Coordinates of C-alpha atoms and ligand atoms in Angstrom, one line a residue:
M911 CA 35.6 -26.1 0.4
K912 CA 32.6 -28.9 0.7
L913 CA 30.8 -29.3 4.0
N914 CA 29.8 -32.7 4.9
P915 CA 25.9 -32.6 4.9
S916 CA 25.5 -34.5 8.3
F917 CA 28.0 -31.9 9.8
V918 CA 25.8 -29.0 8.5
G919 CA 22.6 -30.9 9.8
S920 CA 24.0 -31.4 13.4
A921 CA 25.4 -28.0 13.6
L922 CA 22.1 -26.6 12.7
S923 CA 20.1 -28.8 15.2
S924 CA 22.6 -27.9 17.9
L925 CA 22.1 -24.2 17.1
L926 CA 18.3 -24.7 17.3
A927 CA 18.7 -26.7 20.5
I928 CA 20.7 -23.6 22.1
D929 CA 18.1 -21.2 20.7
L930 CA 15.3 -23.0 22.3
W931 CA 17.2 -23.4 25.6
A932 CA 18.3 -19.7 25.7
S933 CA 15.1 -18.4 24.7
K934 CA 13.4 -20.3 27.5
R935 CA 15.6 -19.0 30.0
L936 CA 15.1 -15.4 28.7
G937 CA 11.3 -15.7 28.8
V938 CA 11.3 -14.1 32.2
C939 CA 8.0 -12.4 31.9
A940 CA 6.2 -15.5 30.1
G941 CA 3.9 -15.6 33.0
E942 CA 2.7 -14.0 36.1
G943 CA 4.6 -16.3 38.1
S944 CA 7.9 -16.0 36.0
A945 CA 11.0 -14.6 37.5
W946 CA 10.2 -11.0 36.2
G947 CA 6.3 -11.8 36.0
S948 CA 5.5 -8.3 37.6
A949 CA 7.0 -6.7 34.5
R950 CA 4.6 -8.5 32.2
P951 CA 1.8 -5.8 32.1
L952 CA 4.8 -3.3 31.1
M953 CA 5.9 -5.8 28.5
K954 CA 2.3 -6.1 27.0
V955 CA 2.1 -2.2 26.7
I956 CA 5.4 -2.4 24.7
E957 CA 3.8 -5.4 22.6
V958 CA 0.9 -3.1 21.8
S959 CA 3.2 -0.2 20.7
G960 CA 4.7 -2.5 18.0
H961 CA 1.4 -4.1 17.0
G962 CA 0.0 -3.8 13.4
I963 CA -3.3 -2.3 14.3
P964 CA -2.1 1.1 16.0
W965 CA 0.3 1.4 13.2
V966 CA -2.0 0.8 10.2
L967 CA -5.1 2.8 11.9
G968 CA -2.7 5.6 12.9
T969 CA -1.3 5.9 9.5
F970 CA -4.8 6.0 7.9
Y971 CA -5.7 8.6 10.4
G972 CA -2.8 10.7 9.6
L973 CA -3.7 10.3 5.7
W974 CA -7.2 11.4 6.6
H975 CA -6.2 14.4 8.4
T976 CA -3.2 15.8 6.7
D977 CA -3.3 18.8 4.3
S978 CA 0.3 18.6 3.3
S979 CA 1.1 16.8 -0.1
A980 CA 4.7 16.0 1.3
A981 CA 3.2 14.3 4.5
R982 CA 0.6 12.5 2.4
E983 CA 3.5 11.0 0.2
V984 CA 5.3 9.8 3.3
L985 CA 2.3 8.4 4.9
L986 CA 1.1 6.6 1.9
N987 CA 4.5 4.9 1.6
L988 CA 4.5 4.1 5.3
L989 CA 0.9 2.4 4.7
F990 CA 2.6 0.4 1.8
A991 CA 5.5 -0.6 4.1
L992 CA 3.2 -1.7 6.9
L993 CA 0.9 -3.8 4.5
L994 CA 3.9 -5.3 2.6
D995 CA 5.4 -6.2 6.1
L996 CA 2.1 -7.9 7.2
V997 CA 1.8 -9.9 3.8
M998 CA 5.5 -11.1 3.9
V999 CA 5.4 -12.0 7.4
S1000 CA 2.3 -14.0 7.0
V1001 CA 3.7 -15.9 3.9
V1002 CA 6.8 -16.8 5.9
K1003 CA 5.0 -17.9 9.0
G1004 CA 2.7 -20.0 6.8
L1005 CA 5.7 -21.6 5.0
V1006 CA 7.8 -22.3 8.0
K1007 CA 5.0 -23.3 10.5
R1008 CA 7.5 -23.0 13.4
P1009 CA 5.2 -23.2 16.6
R1010 CA 5.5 -20.7 19.2
P1011 CA 7.7 -21.6 22.3
T1012 CA 5.8 -24.0 24.7
H1013 CA 6.1 -21.6 27.5
N1014 CA 4.2 -18.8 25.6
K1015 CA 0.7 -17.8 27.0
M1016 CA -1.4 -17.0 23.9
D1017 CA -3.0 -13.9 25.3
M1018 CA -1.9 -11.4 22.6
F1019 CA -3.9 -8.4 21.6
V1020 CA -5.7 -9.3 18.3
T1021 CA -3.9 -11.9 16.1
I1022 CA -4.7 -13.4 12.7
S1023 CA -4.5 -17.3 12.0
V1024 CA -0.8 -17.5 11.0
D1025 CA 0.0 -15.7 14.3
K1026 CA -0.1 -19.2 16.0
Y1027 CA 3.3 -19.5 14.4
S1028 CA 6.5 -17.9 15.6
F1029 CA 9.1 -17.6 12.6
P1030 CA 9.7 -14.7 12.0
S1031 CA 8.5 -12.2 14.8
G1032 CA 6.1 -9.7 13.2
H1033 CA 6.8 -7.2 15.9
A1034 CA 10.5 -7.4 15.2
T1035 CA 10.0 -7.0 11.3
R1036 CA 7.7 -4.0 12.0
A1037 CA 10.1 -2.4 14.4
A1038 CA 13.1 -2.7 12.3
L1039 CA 11.1 -1.5 9.1
V1040 CA 9.3 1.4 10.9
C1041 CA 12.6 2.4 12.6
R1042 CA 14.6 2.7 9.4
F1043 CA 11.5 4.5 7.8
V1044 CA 11.2 7.1 10.5
L1045 CA 14.9 7.7 10.8
R1046 CA 15.0 8.3 6.9
H1047 CA 11.8 10.4 6.4
L1048 CA 11.2 12.3 9.6
V1049 CA 13.5 15.3 10.6
L1050 CA 14.1 14.4 14.3
A1051 CA 16.6 15.7 17.0
V1052 CA 19.3 13.2 17.8
P1053 CA 17.7 12.2 21.2
L1054 CA 14.5 11.3 19.5
R1055 CA 16.4 9.2 16.9
V1056 CA 18.1 7.4 19.5
L1057 CA 14.7 6.8 21.3
V1058 CA 13.3 5.4 18.0
V1059 CA 16.2 3.0 17.7
L1060 CA 15.9 2.0 21.5
W1061 CA 12.1 1.4 21.0
A1062 CA 12.8 -0.9 18.1
L1063 CA 15.3 -2.9 20.2
I1064 CA 13.0 -3.0 23.2
V1065 CA 10.0 -4.3 21.2
S1066 CA 12.3 -7.0 19.9
I1067 CA 13.9 -8.1 23.1
S1068 CA 10.4 -8.1 24.7
R1069 CA 9.2 -10.8 22.3
V1070 CA 11.7 -13.1 23.9
M1071 CA 11.0 -12.0 27.4
L1072 CA 7.3 -12.5 27.0
G1073 CA 7.9 -16.0 25.9
R1074 CA 6.4 -15.1 22.4
H1075 CA 9.3 -16.0 20.5
N1076 CA 12.7 -17.8 20.2
M1077 CA 15.7 -15.5 19.6
T1078 CA 16.2 -16.8 16.0
D1079 CA 12.5 -15.7 15.2
V1080 CA 13.4 -12.1 16.4
L1081 CA 16.8 -11.9 14.7
F1082 CA 15.4 -13.2 11.4
G1083 CA 12.5 -10.7 11.9
L1084 CA 14.8 -7.7 12.3
L1085 CA 16.8 -8.9 9.2
L1086 CA 13.6 -9.2 7.2
G1087 CA 12.3 -5.8 8.4
Y1088 CA 15.6 -4.1 7.6
A1089 CA 15.5 -5.7 4.0
L1090 CA 11.8 -4.9 3.4
Y1091 CA 12.6 -1.2 3.9
G1092 CA 15.0 -1.5 1.0
V1093 CA 12.1 -2.7 -1.0
V1094 CA 9.8 0.2 0.0
E1095 CA 12.5 2.6 -0.9
H1096 CA 13.0 1.0 -4.2
C1097 CA 9.3 1.0 -5.0
W1098 CA 8.7 4.5 -3.5
L1099 CA 5.2 5.8 -4.4
S1100 CA 4.9 9.3 -5.7
P1101 CA 2.3 11.4 -7.7
A1102 CA 4.6 10.6 -10.6
T1103 CA 4.7 6.7 -10.3
A1104 CA 1.1 6.2 -8.7
P1105 CA -1.1 9.1 -9.8
A1106 CA -4.4 7.2 -9.2
L1107 CA -3.5 6.5 -5.7
F1108 CA -2.4 10.2 -4.9
A1109 CA -5.7 11.4 -6.6
L1110 CA -7.7 9.2 -4.2
W1111 CA -6.1 10.8 -1.1
S1112 CA -6.0 14.5 -2.4
R1113 CA -8.6 17.0 -1.4
Ligands
LIG1104 C1 -5.9 -2.9 10.4 C2 -5.5 -4.2 10.2 C3 -6.1 -4.9 9.0 C4 -4.3 -4.6 10.8 C5 -4.1 -6.1 10.8 C6 -3.1 -6.2 11.9 C7 -2.9 -7.4 12.7 C8 -4.0 -8.2 13.1 C9 -1.6 -7.8 12.7 C10 -1.1 -8.8 13.4 C11 -0.1 -8.3 14.3 C12 0.5 -9.4 15.2 C13 -0.3 -10.0 16.3 C14 1.6 -10.0 14.8 C15 2.3 -11.1 15.6 O1 3.6 -10.5 16.0 P1 4.7 -11.6 16.6 O2 5.8 -10.7 16.9 O3 4.1 -12.3 17.7 O4 4.8 -12.5 15.3

């Protein structure tokens, strides 16, 4: 079946118009004066919990302090996953150049130049990637596994509530993060595949 290009074009623009409209309505913490403005400080704490800096620095800290070779392997792969995610999100943001929603207040904790763009949400990619990584590589009791999934969902939803993103930025971000985990698993670094890297971190 061949679709008429003008039909595809108008379907896409309608979808984008719905996305902009719904995202604006859901941006209830976009400013102090917004409907849920009093929840904005809490949303910003959630934002920091999914930011790249605590995750990258926390992983370095863990690598520095661990004596276990199994933990070192997991942490090195987590570091690789986080860096791959930062690079991929920067490349896509730089190519697509979708501006952030007009109701967003640009008061985010440490950003880089491409973070003026909104597609995809870097927090959503990281949340999906870290969530899959943790569920696969950490032995956690069921309530903690549920908490990890809830954290990833809350970080993602908070991006729209804070007015940082449109819904499609977050949905694509979740898909990208989910897919990136597949790449990390495929390229899994181990003392056999990356001996120089492991020699660097072993004591
Ligand atoms: C330690 C190190 C070099 C970290 C770089 C981390 C960094 C500045 C990441 C940017 C995180 C950020 C502001 C992402 C934007 O998230 P969106 O969900 O607003 O796209």
